[in-house]
Coordinates of C-alpha atoms and ligand atoms in Angstrom, one line a residue:
M12 CA 128.6 -48.0 167.9
G13 CA 132.1 -49.4 167.7
E14 CA 133.8 -51.6 164.8
Y15 CA 133.0 -54.9 163.2
K16 CA 134.9 -57.0 160.6
G17 CA 134.2 -59.9 158.6
H18 CA 134.1 -61.2 154.9
A19 CA 132.0 -59.2 152.5
L20 CA 131.4 -58.9 148.7
I21 CA 131.2 -55.6 147.3
L22 CA 128.0 -55.3 145.4
R23 CA 127.9 -51.6 144.2
T24 CA 129.8 -48.4 144.6
R25 CA 128.9 -44.6 143.7
D26 CA 130.3 -41.6 144.1
Y27 CA 129.6 -39.7 147.2
R28 CA 130.6 -36.1 148.3
E29 CA 133.8 -34.6 147.0
A30 CA 136.0 -37.4 147.1
D31 CA 134.3 -40.5 148.7
R32 CA 132.5 -43.5 147.6
L33 CA 129.4 -45.1 149.0
V34 CA 129.9 -48.8 149.0
T35 CA 127.3 -51.5 149.4
F36 CA 128.6 -54.6 150.9
L37 CA 127.0 -58.0 151.3
T38 CA 128.4 -59.2 154.7
R39 CA 128.0 -62.6 155.8
E40 CA 127.2 -61.8 159.4
E41 CA 125.3 -58.4 159.2
G42 CA 123.8 -58.9 155.7
K43 CA 123.6 -55.7 153.2
V44 CA 125.6 -52.8 154.6
T45 CA 126.1 -49.5 152.9
A46 CA 129.2 -47.6 154.3
V47 CA 131.2 -44.8 153.0
A48 CA 134.8 -45.2 151.8
K49 CA 136.6 -41.7 152.6
G50 CA 139.0 -40.1 150.3
V51 CA 139.1 -43.1 147.8
R52 CA 138.3 -40.9 144.5
K53 CA 141.1 -38.1 145.0
T54 CA 144.3 -39.2 146.8
K55 CA 146.1 -42.4 146.0
S56 CA 144.2 -43.8 149.2
K57 CA 145.1 -47.5 150.4
L58 CA 141.5 -48.1 150.2
S59 CA 140.8 -47.2 146.7
A60 CA 141.9 -50.6 145.2
L61 CA 139.6 -52.2 147.9
V62 CA 136.4 -50.6 146.8
E63 CA 135.7 -52.2 143.4
P64 CA 132.5 -54.0 142.7
L65 CA 132.7 -57.6 142.4
T66 CA 135.6 -58.0 145.0
L67 CA 135.4 -60.4 148.0
G68 CA 137.2 -59.0 150.9
F69 CA 137.9 -58.9 154.7
F70 CA 136.8 -55.4 155.8
L71 CA 136.8 -53.7 159.0
L72 CA 133.9 -51.2 159.3
H73 CA 133.1 -48.5 161.9
R74 CA 129.4 -48.3 162.7
G75 CA 128.2 -44.7 162.5
K76 CA 124.7 -43.2 163.4
S77 CA 123.3 -42.9 159.9
L78 CA 126.2 -44.1 157.9
D79 CA 128.9 -46.7 158.8
T80 CA 132.7 -46.2 157.4
L81 CA 135.1 -48.7 155.8
V82 CA 138.4 -48.5 158.4
Q83 CA 140.4 -51.1 156.3
G84 CA 140.4 -54.2 154.5
E85 CA 142.2 -56.7 152.2
I86 CA 141.2 -58.4 149.1
V87 CA 140.4 -62.0 149.4
K88 CA 139.2 -63.0 145.9
P89 CA 139.2 -60.3 143.3
Y90 CA 137.4 -62.6 140.7
R91 CA 140.0 -61.6 137.9
K92 CA 138.3 -63.6 135.3
L93 CA 135.0 -61.6 135.6
Q94 CA 136.8 -58.2 136.0
E95 CA 138.4 -58.8 132.6
D96 CA 135.4 -59.8 130.5
L97 CA 132.7 -57.3 129.8
L98 CA 130.0 -59.8 129.4
L99 CA 131.0 -62.0 132.6
F100 CA 131.5 -58.9 134.5
S101 CA 128.0 -57.8 133.5
Y102 CA 126.6 -61.2 134.6
G103 CA 128.3 -60.8 137.9
Q104 CA 126.7 -57.3 138.2
Y105 CA 123.5 -58.8 137.6
F106 CA 123.7 -61.3 140.3
C107 CA 124.7 -58.4 142.8
E108 CA 121.8 -56.4 141.6
L109 CA 119.6 -59.2 142.3
C110 CA 120.9 -59.6 145.8
E111 CA 120.8 -55.8 146.4
A112 CA 116.9 -55.8 145.4
A113 CA 116.3 -59.0 147.3
L114 CA 117.6 -58.0 151.0
P115 CA 116.7 -55.2 153.1
E116 CA 119.6 -53.5 154.9
R117 CA 121.1 -55.3 158.0
E118 CA 119.1 -58.4 157.7
P119 CA 121.6 -61.4 158.0
S120 CA 121.5 -63.8 155.1
P121 CA 124.4 -66.1 155.4
Q122 CA 122.5 -68.5 152.8
V123 CA 122.2 -65.7 150.1
F124 CA 126.0 -64.7 150.8
M125 CA 127.1 -68.2 150.1
L126 CA 125.0 -68.8 147.2
V127 CA 126.3 -65.4 145.2
L128 CA 129.8 -66.5 146.0
A129 CA 128.8 -70.0 144.4
A130 CA 127.4 -68.4 141.5
L131 CA 130.6 -66.2 141.0
E132 CA 132.8 -69.2 141.4
A133 CA 130.4 -70.6 138.5
L134 CA 130.6 -67.9 136.3
E135 CA 134.3 -67.9 136.4
S136 CA 134.7 -71.5 135.6
D137 CA 131.5 -72.7 133.5
G138 CA 131.9 -71.0 130.2
Q139 CA 128.1 -70.5 129.9
P140 CA 127.1 -67.4 131.8
A141 CA 123.3 -67.8 130.9
R142 CA 123.0 -71.2 132.6
V143 CA 124.9 -70.0 135.6
A144 CA 122.2 -67.2 135.5
R145 CA 119.1 -69.2 135.3
C146 CA 120.5 -71.6 137.9
F147 CA 121.4 -68.6 140.4
E148 CA 117.9 -66.9 139.9
L149 CA 116.1 -70.2 140.8
N150 CA 118.4 -70.9 143.9
L151 CA 117.9 -67.3 145.1
L152 CA 114.3 -67.5 144.8
E153 CA 114.3 -70.6 146.8
T154 CA 116.4 -69.3 149.3
L155 CA 114.1 -66.2 149.8
G156 CA 111.4 -68.7 150.2
Y157 CA 109.8 -68.8 146.7
R158 CA 110.6 -72.0 145.4
P159 CA 108.2 -72.6 142.4
A160 CA 106.3 -76.2 142.6
V161 CA 108.0 -77.8 139.6
E162 CA 107.5 -81.4 140.3
N163 CA 104.2 -82.3 139.4
C164 CA 101.2 -80.9 138.2
L165 CA 99.3 -78.8 140.5
H166 CA 96.0 -80.6 139.6
C167 CA 96.4 -84.2 138.6
G168 CA 99.8 -84.8 139.8
S169 CA 101.4 -85.9 136.6
S170 CA 105.1 -85.2 136.3
S171 CA 105.8 -85.6 132.6
G172 CA 105.1 -83.8 129.3
S173 CA 104.9 -80.2 128.8
F174 CA 103.2 -78.1 131.1
Y175 CA 102.0 -74.4 131.5
F176 CA 103.5 -72.4 134.4
D177 CA 100.8 -71.2 136.5
F178 CA 102.0 -67.7 137.9
V179 CA 99.0 -67.1 140.4
R180 CA 99.9 -70.3 142.1
D181 CA 103.8 -70.3 140.9
G182 CA 103.6 -74.1 139.9
L183 CA 103.0 -76.3 136.9
V184 CA 99.6 -77.2 135.3
C185 CA 99.8 -80.1 132.6
A186 CA 98.5 -79.6 129.1
S187 CA 95.3 -81.8 129.7
C188 CA 94.5 -80.2 132.9
S189 CA 95.2 -76.5 131.7
T190 CA 91.8 -75.0 130.7
A191 CA 92.5 -72.0 128.6
G192 CA 96.4 -72.4 128.3
E193 CA 96.8 -69.9 131.1
G194 CA 100.4 -68.8 132.0
C195 CA 103.3 -69.4 129.7
L196 CA 104.1 -73.0 128.0
L197 CA 107.0 -74.8 129.2
S198 CA 108.5 -77.8 127.2
G199 CA 109.3 -81.0 129.2
A200 CA 113.1 -80.3 128.7
A201 CA 113.0 -76.9 130.2
V202 CA 111.1 -78.2 133.3
A203 CA 113.8 -80.8 133.8
V204 CA 116.4 -78.3 133.6
I205 CA 114.3 -76.2 136.3
R206 CA 114.1 -79.2 138.5
R207 CA 117.8 -79.9 138.1
F208 CA 118.9 -76.4 138.9
L209 CA 116.7 -76.3 142.2
N210 CA 117.7 -79.7 143.3
N211 CA 121.3 -79.7 142.3
G212 CA 122.4 -76.0 142.6
F213 CA 125.7 -75.6 140.8
H214 CA 126.8 -79.1 141.3
R215 CA 127.9 -80.6 138.0
L216 CA 126.3 -78.0 136.2
S217 CA 128.4 -78.3 133.1
V218 CA 126.7 -81.4 132.1
C219 CA 123.4 -79.8 132.3
S220 CA 122.8 -78.7 128.4
V221 CA 120.8 -75.4 128.1
P222 CA 120.7 -74.3 124.4
V223 CA 119.2 -71.0 123.7
S224 CA 115.7 -71.9 123.1
L225 CA 115.6 -73.7 126.6
N226 CA 117.3 -70.7 128.2
S227 CA 114.7 -68.3 126.9
E228 CA 112.0 -70.4 128.3
I229 CA 113.5 -70.5 131.8
S230 CA 114.3 -67.0 131.6
Q231 CA 110.9 -65.9 130.9
V232 CA 109.7 -68.0 134.0
N233 CA 112.3 -66.7 136.2
A234 CA 111.9 -63.1 135.3
A235 CA 108.0 -63.3 136.1
L236 CA 108.9 -65.0 139.5
I237 CA 111.5 -62.4 140.5
R238 CA 109.2 -59.7 139.6
K239 CA 106.8 -61.2 141.7
A240 CA 109.1 -61.9 144.6
L241 CA 111.2 -58.9 144.7
G242 CA 108.7 -56.4 143.4
K243 CA 111.3 -55.3 140.7
H244 CA 111.5 -56.2 137.0
K245 CA 114.2 -53.7 135.6
F246 CA 117.7 -54.6 136.4
K247 CA 120.1 -52.3 134.4
S248 CA 123.0 -55.0 134.0
F249 CA 120.3 -57.5 132.8
E250 CA 119.2 -55.3 130.0
F251 CA 122.9 -54.5 129.2
I252 CA 123.3 -58.5 129.0
Q253 CA 120.6 -58.6 126.7
S254 CA 122.1 -56.0 124.3
L255 CA 125.3 -57.5 124.3
E256 CA 124.1 -60.8 123.4
T257 CA 121.7 -59.4 120.6
E258 CA 125.0 -57.7 119.1
N259 CA 126.9 -61.0 119.1
N260 CA 124.1 -63.1 117.4
Ligands
LIG15 ZN1 97.4 -82.3 135.3

């Protein structure tokens, strides 16, 4: 029992009972934690401004038998730019949805915590949210222990040209080693971007050009890897992003 405090990102909130809200936090120290924020829907509670999705705060929580309770907190970073732009906000929500699916309750993962904060920062500054998303997906997979083998062909060791991505062994097979064109075809340019994302993370992301065609090649591979690693392939926010982007094209 007792209380604990620390930095946490709010991944998701949903209504609970008459006036409460259930809040899913990603804390640095305790991992993913679900807590109840009491009274935040009815009264002019001081807590209500704190329990918005995509908010980084410093929170004090009370450990309960089944559910923890939010006691107090303060906002550290509200990610205003994301809150004001529907597309950017949806990307941020997608990152949160991925974290929620990837982590079991109360299993500390400071690496995932730091990674998602870096991704939200990049989302605010980069101007190309799809590029940030592909980079985040790959680095999240790596952090969870699912780094794909993208340096060389799994058969002959060749490192250049176009490749097929073999989803059984999660790595590349070059065009000459590929027997029946198994997996999905990846251009040399897409492979170069994937390597860069995995090796450099968000560092100097803006110099890495990812036109729409490359983005869809990488997105296809990432989606399959995520499905395999997380056992989940439907992300509401991702589907919403796709509908927004189709509308705008
Ligand atoms: Zn080969």
